[in-house]
mmCIF file of C-alpha atoms and ligand atoms in Angstrom:
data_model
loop_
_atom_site.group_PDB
_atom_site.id
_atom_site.type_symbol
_atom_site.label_atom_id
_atom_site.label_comp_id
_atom_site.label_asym_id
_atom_site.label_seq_id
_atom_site.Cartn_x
_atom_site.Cartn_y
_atom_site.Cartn_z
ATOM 1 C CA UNK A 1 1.651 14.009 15.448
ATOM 2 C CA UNK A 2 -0.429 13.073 12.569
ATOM 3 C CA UNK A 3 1.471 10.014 12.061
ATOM 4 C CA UNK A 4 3.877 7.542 14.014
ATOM 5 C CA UNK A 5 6.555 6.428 13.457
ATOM 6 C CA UNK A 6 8.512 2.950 15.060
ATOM 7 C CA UNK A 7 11.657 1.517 13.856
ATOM 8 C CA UNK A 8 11.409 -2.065 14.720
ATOM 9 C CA UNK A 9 13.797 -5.016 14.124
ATOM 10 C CA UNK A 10 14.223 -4.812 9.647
ATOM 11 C CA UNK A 11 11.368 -2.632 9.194
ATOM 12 C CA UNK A 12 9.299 0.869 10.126
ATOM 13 C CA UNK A 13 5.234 1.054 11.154
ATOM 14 C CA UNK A 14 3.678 3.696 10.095
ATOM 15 C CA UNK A 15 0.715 4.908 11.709
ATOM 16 C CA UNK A 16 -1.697 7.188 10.757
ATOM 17 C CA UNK A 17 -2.818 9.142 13.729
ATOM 18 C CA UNK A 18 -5.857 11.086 13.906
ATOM 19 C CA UNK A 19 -8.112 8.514 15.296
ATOM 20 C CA UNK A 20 -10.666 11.170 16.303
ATOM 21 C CA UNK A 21 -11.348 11.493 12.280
ATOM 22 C CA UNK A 22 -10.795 7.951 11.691
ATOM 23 C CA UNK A 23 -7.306 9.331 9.979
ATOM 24 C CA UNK A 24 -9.341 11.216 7.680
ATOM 25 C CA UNK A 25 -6.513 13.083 5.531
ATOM 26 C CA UNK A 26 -4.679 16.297 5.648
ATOM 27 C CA UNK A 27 -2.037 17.576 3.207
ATOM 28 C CA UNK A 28 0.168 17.934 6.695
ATOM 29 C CA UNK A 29 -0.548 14.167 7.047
ATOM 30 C CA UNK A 30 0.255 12.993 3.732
ATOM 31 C CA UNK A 31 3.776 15.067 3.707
ATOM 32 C CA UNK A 32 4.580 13.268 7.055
ATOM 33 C CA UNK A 33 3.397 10.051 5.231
ATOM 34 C CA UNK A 34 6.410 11.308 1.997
ATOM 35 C CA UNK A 35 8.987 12.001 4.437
ATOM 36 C CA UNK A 36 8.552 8.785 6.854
ATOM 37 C CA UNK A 37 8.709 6.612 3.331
ATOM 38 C CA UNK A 38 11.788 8.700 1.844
ATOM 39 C CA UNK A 39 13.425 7.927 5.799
ATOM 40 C CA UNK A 40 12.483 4.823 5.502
ATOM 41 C CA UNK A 41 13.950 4.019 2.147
ATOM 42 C CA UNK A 42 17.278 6.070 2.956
ATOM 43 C CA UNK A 43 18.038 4.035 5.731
ATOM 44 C CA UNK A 44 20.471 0.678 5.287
ATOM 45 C CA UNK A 45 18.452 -1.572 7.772
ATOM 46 C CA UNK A 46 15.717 -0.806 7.071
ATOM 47 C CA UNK A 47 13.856 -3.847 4.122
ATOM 48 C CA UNK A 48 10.446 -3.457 4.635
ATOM 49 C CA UNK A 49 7.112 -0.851 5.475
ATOM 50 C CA UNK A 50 4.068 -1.738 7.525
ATOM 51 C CA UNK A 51 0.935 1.086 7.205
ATOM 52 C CA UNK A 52 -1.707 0.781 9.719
ATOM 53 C CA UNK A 53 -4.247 3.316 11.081
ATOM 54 C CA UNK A 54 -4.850 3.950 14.885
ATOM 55 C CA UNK A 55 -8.420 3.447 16.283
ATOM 56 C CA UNK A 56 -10.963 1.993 15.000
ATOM 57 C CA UNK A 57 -10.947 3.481 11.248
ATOM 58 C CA UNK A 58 -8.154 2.652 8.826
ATOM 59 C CA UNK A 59 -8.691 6.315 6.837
ATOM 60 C CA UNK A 60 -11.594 7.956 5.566
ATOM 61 C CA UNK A 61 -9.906 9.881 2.660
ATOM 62 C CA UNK A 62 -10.081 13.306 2.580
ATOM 63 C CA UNK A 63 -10.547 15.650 5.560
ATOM 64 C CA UNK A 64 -13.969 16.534 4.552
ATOM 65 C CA UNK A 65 -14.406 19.367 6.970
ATOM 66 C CA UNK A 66 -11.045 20.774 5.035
ATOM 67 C CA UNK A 67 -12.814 20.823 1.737
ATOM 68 C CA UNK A 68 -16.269 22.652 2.872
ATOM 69 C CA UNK A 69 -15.431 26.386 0.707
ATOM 70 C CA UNK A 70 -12.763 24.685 -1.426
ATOM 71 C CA UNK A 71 -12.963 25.600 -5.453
ATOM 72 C CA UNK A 72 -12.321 23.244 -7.834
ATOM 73 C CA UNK A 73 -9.082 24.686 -8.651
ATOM 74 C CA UNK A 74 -8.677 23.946 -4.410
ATOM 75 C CA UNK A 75 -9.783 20.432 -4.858
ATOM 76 C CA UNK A 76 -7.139 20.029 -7.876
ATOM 77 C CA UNK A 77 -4.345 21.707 -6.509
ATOM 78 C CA UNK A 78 -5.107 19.244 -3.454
ATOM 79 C CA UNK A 79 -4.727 16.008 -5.777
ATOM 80 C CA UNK A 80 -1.483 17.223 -6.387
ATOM 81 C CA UNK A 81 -0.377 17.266 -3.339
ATOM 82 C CA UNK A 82 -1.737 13.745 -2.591
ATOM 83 C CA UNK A 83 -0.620 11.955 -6.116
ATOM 84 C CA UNK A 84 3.247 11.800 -5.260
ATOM 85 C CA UNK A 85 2.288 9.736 -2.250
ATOM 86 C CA UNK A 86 0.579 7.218 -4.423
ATOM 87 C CA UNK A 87 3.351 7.429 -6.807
ATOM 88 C CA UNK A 88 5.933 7.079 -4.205
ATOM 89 C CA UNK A 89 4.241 4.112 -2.365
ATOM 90 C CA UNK A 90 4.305 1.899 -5.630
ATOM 91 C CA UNK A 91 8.106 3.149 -6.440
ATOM 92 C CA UNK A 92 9.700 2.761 -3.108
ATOM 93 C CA UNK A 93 12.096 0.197 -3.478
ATOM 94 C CA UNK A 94 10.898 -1.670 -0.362
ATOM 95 C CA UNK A 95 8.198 -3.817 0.102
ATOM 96 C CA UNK A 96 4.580 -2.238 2.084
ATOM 97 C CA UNK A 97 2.464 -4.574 3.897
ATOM 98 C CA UNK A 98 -1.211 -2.652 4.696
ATOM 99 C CA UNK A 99 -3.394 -3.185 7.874
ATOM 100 C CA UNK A 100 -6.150 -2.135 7.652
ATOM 101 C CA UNK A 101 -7.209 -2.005 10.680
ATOM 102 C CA UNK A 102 -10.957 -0.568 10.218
ATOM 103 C CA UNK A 103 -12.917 1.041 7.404
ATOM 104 C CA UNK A 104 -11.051 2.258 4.718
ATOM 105 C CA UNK A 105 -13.154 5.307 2.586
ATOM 106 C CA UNK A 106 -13.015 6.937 0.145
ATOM 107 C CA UNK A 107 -9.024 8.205 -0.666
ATOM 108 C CA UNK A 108 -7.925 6.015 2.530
ATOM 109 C CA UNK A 109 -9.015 2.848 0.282
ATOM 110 C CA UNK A 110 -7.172 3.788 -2.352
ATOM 111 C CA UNK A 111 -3.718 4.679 -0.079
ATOM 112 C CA UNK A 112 -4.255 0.963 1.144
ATOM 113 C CA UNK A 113 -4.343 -0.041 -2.537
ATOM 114 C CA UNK A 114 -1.426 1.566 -3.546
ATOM 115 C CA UNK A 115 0.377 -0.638 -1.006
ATOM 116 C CA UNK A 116 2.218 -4.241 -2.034
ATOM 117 C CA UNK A 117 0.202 -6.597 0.106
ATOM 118 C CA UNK A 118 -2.868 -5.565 1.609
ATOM 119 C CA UNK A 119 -4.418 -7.221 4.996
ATOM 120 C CA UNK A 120 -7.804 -6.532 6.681
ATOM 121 C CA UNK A 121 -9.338 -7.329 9.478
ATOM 122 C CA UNK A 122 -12.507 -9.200 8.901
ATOM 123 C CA UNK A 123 -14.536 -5.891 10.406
ATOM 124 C CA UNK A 124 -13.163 -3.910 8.107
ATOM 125 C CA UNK A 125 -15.145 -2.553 5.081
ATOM 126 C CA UNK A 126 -13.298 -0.552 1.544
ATOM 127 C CA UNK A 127 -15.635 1.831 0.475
ATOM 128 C CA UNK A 128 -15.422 4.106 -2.507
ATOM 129 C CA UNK A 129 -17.025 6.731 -1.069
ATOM 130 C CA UNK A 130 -16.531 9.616 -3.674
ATOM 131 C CA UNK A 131 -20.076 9.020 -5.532
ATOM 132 C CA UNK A 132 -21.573 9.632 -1.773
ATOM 133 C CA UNK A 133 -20.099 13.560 -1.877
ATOM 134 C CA UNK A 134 -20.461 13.865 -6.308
ATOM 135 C CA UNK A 135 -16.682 12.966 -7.015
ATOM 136 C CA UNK A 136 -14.570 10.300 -8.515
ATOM 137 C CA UNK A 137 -12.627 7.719 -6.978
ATOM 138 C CA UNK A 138 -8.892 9.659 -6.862
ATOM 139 C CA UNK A 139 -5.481 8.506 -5.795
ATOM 140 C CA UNK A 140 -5.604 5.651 -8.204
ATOM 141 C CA UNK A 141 -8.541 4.476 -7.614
ATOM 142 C CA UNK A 142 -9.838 4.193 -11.122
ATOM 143 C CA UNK A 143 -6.298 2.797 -12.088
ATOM 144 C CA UNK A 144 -6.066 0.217 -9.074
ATOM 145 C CA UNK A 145 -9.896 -1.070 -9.113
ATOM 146 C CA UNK A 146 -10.239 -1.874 -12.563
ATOM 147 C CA UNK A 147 -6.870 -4.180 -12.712
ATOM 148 C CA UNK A 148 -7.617 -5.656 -8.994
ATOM 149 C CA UNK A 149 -11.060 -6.937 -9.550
ATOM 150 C CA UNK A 150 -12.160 -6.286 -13.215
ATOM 151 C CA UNK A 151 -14.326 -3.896 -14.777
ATOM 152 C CA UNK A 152 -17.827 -5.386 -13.807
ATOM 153 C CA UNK A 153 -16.821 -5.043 -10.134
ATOM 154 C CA UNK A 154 -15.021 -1.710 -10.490
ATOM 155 C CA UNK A 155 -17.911 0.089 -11.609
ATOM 156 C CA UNK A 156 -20.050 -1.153 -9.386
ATOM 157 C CA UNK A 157 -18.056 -0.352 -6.318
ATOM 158 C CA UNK A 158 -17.375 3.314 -7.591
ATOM 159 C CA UNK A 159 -21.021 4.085 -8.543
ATOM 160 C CA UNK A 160 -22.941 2.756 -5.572
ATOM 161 C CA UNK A 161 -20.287 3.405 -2.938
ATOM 162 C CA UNK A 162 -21.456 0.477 -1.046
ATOM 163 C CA UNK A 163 -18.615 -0.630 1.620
ATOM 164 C CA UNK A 164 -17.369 -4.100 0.990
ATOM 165 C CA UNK A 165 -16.019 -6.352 3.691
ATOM 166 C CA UNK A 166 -12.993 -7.639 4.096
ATOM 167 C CA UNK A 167 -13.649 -11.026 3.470
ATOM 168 C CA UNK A 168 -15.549 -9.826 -0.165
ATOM 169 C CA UNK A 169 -12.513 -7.850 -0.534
ATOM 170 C CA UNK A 170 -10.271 -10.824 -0.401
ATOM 171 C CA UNK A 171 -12.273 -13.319 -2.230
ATOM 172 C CA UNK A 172 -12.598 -10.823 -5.196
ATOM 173 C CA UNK A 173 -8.876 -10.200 -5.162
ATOM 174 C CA UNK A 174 -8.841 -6.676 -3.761
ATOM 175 C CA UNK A 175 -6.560 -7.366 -0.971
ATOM 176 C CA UNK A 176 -4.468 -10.456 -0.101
ATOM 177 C CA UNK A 177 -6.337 -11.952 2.879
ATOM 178 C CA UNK A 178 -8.575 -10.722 5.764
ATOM 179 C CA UNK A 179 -8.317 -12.345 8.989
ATOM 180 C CA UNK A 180 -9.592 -12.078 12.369
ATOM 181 C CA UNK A 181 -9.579 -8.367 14.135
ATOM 182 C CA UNK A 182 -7.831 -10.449 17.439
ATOM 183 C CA UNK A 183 -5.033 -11.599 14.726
ATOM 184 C CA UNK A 184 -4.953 -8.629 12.722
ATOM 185 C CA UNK A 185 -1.657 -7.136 13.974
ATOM 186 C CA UNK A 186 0.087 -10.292 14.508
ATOM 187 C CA UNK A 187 -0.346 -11.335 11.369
ATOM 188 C CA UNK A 188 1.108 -8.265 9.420
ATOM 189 C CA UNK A 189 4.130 -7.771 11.656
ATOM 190 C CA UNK A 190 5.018 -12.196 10.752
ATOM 191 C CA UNK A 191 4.378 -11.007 6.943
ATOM 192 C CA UNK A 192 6.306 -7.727 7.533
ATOM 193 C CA UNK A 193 9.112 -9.142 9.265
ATOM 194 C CA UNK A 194 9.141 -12.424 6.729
ATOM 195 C CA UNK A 195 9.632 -9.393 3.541
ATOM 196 C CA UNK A 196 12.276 -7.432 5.396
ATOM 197 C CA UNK A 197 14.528 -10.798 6.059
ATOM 198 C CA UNK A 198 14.132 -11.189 2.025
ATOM 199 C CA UNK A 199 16.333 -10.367 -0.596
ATOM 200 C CA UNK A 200 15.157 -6.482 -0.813
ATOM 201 C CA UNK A 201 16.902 -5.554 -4.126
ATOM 202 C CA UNK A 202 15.006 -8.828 -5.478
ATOM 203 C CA UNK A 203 11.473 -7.392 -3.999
ATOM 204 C CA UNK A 204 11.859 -4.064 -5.883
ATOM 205 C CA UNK A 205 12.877 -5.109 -8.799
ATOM 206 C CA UNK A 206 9.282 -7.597 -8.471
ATOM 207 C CA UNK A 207 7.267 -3.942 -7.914
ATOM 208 C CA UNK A 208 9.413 -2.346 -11.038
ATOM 209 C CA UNK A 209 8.237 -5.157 -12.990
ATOM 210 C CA UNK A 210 4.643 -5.541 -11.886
ATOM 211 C CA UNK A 211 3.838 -1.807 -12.042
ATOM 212 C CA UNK A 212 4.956 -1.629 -15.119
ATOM 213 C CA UNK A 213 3.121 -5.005 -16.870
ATOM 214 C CA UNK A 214 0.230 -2.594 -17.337
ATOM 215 C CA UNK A 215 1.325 -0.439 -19.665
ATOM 216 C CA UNK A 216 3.611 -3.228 -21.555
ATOM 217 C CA UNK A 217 2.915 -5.667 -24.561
ATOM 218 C CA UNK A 218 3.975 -9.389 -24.105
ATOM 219 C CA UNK A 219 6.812 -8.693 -25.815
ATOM 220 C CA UNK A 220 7.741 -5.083 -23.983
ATOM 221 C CA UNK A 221 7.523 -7.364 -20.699
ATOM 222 C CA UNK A 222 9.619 -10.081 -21.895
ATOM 223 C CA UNK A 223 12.577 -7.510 -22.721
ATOM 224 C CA UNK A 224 11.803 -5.632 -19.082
ATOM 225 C CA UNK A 225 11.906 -8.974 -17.242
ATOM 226 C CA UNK A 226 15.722 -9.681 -19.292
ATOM 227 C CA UNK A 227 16.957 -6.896 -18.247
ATOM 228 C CA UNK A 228 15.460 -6.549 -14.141
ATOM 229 C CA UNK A 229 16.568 -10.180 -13.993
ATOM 230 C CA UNK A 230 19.807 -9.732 -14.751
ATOM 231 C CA UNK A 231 20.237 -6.810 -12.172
ATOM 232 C CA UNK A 232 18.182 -9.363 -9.812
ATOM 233 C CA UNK A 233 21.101 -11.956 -10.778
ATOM 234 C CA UNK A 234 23.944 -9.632 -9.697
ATOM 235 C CA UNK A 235 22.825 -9.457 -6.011
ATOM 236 C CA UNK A 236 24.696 -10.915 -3.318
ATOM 237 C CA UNK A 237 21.094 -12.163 -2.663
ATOM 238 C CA UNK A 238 21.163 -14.404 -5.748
ATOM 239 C CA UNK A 239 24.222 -16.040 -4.893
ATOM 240 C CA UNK A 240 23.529 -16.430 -1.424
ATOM 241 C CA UNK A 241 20.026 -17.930 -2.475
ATOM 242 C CA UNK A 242 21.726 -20.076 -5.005
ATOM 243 C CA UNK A 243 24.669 -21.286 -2.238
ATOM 244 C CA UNK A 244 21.429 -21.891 0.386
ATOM 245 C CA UNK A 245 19.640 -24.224 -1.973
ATOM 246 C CA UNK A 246 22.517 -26.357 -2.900
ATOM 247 C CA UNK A 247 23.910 -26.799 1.157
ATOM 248 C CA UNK A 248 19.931 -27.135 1.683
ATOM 249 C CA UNK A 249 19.759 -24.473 4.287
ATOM 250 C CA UNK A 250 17.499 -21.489 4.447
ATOM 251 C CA UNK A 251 18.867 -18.277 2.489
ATOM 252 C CA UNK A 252 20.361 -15.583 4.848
ATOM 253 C CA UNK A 253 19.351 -12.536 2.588
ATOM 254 C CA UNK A 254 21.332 -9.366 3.237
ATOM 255 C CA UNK A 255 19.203 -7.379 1.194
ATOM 256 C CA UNK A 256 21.985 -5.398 -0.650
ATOM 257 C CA UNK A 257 22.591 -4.376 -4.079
ATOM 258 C CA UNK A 258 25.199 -5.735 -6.421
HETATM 259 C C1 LHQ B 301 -14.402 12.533 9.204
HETATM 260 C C2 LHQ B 301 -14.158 11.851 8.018
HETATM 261 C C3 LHQ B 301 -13.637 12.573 6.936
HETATM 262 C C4 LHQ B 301 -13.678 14.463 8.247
HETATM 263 C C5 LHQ B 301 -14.933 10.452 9.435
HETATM 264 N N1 LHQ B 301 -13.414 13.879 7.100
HETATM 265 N N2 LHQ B 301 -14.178 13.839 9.308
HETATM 266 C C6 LHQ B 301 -11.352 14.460 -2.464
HETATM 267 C C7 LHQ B 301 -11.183 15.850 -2.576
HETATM 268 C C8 LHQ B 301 -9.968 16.447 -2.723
HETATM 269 C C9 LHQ B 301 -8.819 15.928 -2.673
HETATM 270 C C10 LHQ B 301 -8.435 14.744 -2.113
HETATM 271 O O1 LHQ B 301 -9.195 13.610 -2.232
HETATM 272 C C11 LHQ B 301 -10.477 13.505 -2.243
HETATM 273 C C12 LHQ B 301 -10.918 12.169 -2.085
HETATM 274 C C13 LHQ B 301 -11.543 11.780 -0.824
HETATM 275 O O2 LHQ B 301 -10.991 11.039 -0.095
HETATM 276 S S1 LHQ B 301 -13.054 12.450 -0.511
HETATM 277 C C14 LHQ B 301 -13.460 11.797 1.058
HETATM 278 C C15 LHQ B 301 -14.055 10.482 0.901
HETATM 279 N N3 LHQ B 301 -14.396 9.948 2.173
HETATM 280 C C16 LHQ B 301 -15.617 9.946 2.615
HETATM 281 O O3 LHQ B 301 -16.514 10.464 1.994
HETATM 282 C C17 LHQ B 301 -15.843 9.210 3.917
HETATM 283 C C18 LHQ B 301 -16.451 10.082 4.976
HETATM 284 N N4 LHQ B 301 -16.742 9.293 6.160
HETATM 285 C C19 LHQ B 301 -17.806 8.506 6.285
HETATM 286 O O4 LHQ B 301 -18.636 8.373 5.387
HETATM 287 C C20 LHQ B 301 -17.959 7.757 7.563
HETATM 288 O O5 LHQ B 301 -17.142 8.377 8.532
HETATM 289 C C21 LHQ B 301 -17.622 6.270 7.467
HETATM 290 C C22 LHQ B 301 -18.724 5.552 6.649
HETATM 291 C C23 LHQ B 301 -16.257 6.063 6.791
HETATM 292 C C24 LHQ B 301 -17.557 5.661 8.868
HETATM 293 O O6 LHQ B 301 -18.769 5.916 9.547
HETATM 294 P P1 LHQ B 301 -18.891 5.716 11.112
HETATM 295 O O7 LHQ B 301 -18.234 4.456 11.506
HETATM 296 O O8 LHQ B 301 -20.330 5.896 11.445
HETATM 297 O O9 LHQ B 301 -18.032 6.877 11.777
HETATM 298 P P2 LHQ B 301 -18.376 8.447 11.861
HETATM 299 O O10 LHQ B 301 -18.903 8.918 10.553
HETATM 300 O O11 LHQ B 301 -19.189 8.714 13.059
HETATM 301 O O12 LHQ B 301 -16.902 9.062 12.011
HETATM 302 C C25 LHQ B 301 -16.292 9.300 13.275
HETATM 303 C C26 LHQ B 301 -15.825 10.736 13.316
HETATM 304 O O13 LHQ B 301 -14.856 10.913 12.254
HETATM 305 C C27 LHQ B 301 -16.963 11.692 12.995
HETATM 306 O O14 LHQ B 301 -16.724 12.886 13.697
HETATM 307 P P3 LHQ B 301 -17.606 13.247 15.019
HETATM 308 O O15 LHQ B 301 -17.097 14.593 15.424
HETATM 309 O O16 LHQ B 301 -19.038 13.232 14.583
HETATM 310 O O17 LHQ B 301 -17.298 12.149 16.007
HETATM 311 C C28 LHQ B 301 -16.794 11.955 11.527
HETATM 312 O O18 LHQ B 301 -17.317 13.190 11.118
HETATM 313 C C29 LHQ B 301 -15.287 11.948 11.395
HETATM 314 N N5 LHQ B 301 -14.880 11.643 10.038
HETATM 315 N N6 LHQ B 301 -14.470 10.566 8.174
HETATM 316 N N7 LHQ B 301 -13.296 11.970 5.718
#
């Protein structure tokens, strides 16, 4: 199996599985990946996504060994099979917390990117890798690095391929926070758990807006906000948020949709 799959208490883990290659990527892999999200989405109880990587690597991107003989046409046609999981991760009406749990490279930084909150243990390292093998940074890498840590940063990360550690990574607004190894997985099931008890319909509505700020004006965003806030407002969520404030008790979210 080439990833796992648990269904815990609110939310799924999903966890990339081929350790040996420090969950270096396979088209097989990233179809599992599609399915598990679409499963994950379909399903009523489940609020929330946590992405991890067994071993010691997080993902190294591309199975390289996979891509020896490959034309270019190969290499595109691969991309295409790859970009929907990007695409799907930033869409998927429920929130995805990333641990990365080791060195992310090359593709596999860019699929911990893609995800809403990103954690990292403090051994872990991002590296854009492509400039290593003569490529680009791919799966949104040239979208997400520019917008995360500014354009000074972006190109130097893509062009020298350094790794960065997690700590860098944090303080330059690349992830959310990096914390000990020991804590790593503690940490990102409280902050998984903590999403999936909030008001879900709420939290997508959040990603619709966010993703979408960067190809908006001021004004474009304004009219976007108007309108996702007033789907946000029909929620049960809302009310019950509303009700919890006023009787000064904590909001039992429900998650559901007007
Ligand atoms: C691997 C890999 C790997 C295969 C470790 N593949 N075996 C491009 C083209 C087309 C479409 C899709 O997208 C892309 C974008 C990409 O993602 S291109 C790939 C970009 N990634 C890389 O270039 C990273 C390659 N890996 C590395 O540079 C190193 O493994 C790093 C620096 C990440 C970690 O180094 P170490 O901690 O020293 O580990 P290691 O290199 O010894 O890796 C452990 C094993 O995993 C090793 O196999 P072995 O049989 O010797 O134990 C590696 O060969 C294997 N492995 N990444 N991407």
């Amino acid at each position: 199996m080439t990833i796992l799959v648990e269904t815990g208490s609110g939310y799924r883990v999903i966890t990339l599985n081929r350790p040996e290659r420090l969950n270096a990527l396979t088209v097989d892999m990233a179809e599992a990946l599609m399915a598990a999200l679409a499963e994950a989405e379909g399903d009523k109880t489940c609020r929330a996504v946590l992405l991890t990587g067994a071993g010691r690597g997080f993902c190294t991107g591309q199975d390289l060994t996979a891509i020896v003989d490959a034309s270019a046409d190969a290499i595109s046609d691969l991309l295409d099979r790859y970009n929907p999981l990007i695409s799907r991760l930033r869409a998927l009406r429920l929130p995805v917390v990333c641990a990365v749990n080791g060195v992310a490279a090359g593709a596999g930084a860019n699929l911990a990117l893609a995800c809403d909150i990103v954690l990292a243990a403090n051994s872990a390292s991002f590296v854009q890798a492509f400039a290593r093998i003569g490529l680009i940074p791919d799966c949104g890498g040239t979208w997400f690095l520019p917008r995360l840590v500014g354009g000074a940063r972006a190109r130097a990360l893509a062009m020298l391929a350094d790794p960065l550690p997690a700590e860098t990574a944090a303080q330059w607004g690349l992830i959310w926070q990096a914390v000990p190894d020991d804590r790593l997985m503690q940490e990102a099931h409280g902050l998984t758990a903590r999403l999936a008890a909030g008001p879900t319909a709420a939290l997508a509505l959040v990603k619709q807006a966010l993703e979408a700020s960067a190809g908006n004006d001021l004004d474009g965003q304004l009219d976007l906000e108007r309108d996702l806030q007033a789907e946000a407002a029909a929620t049960p969520d809302h009310a019950e948020g509303l009700r919890a404030f006023l009787e000064k008790r904590r909001p039992a979210f429900g998650g559901g949709r007007s």
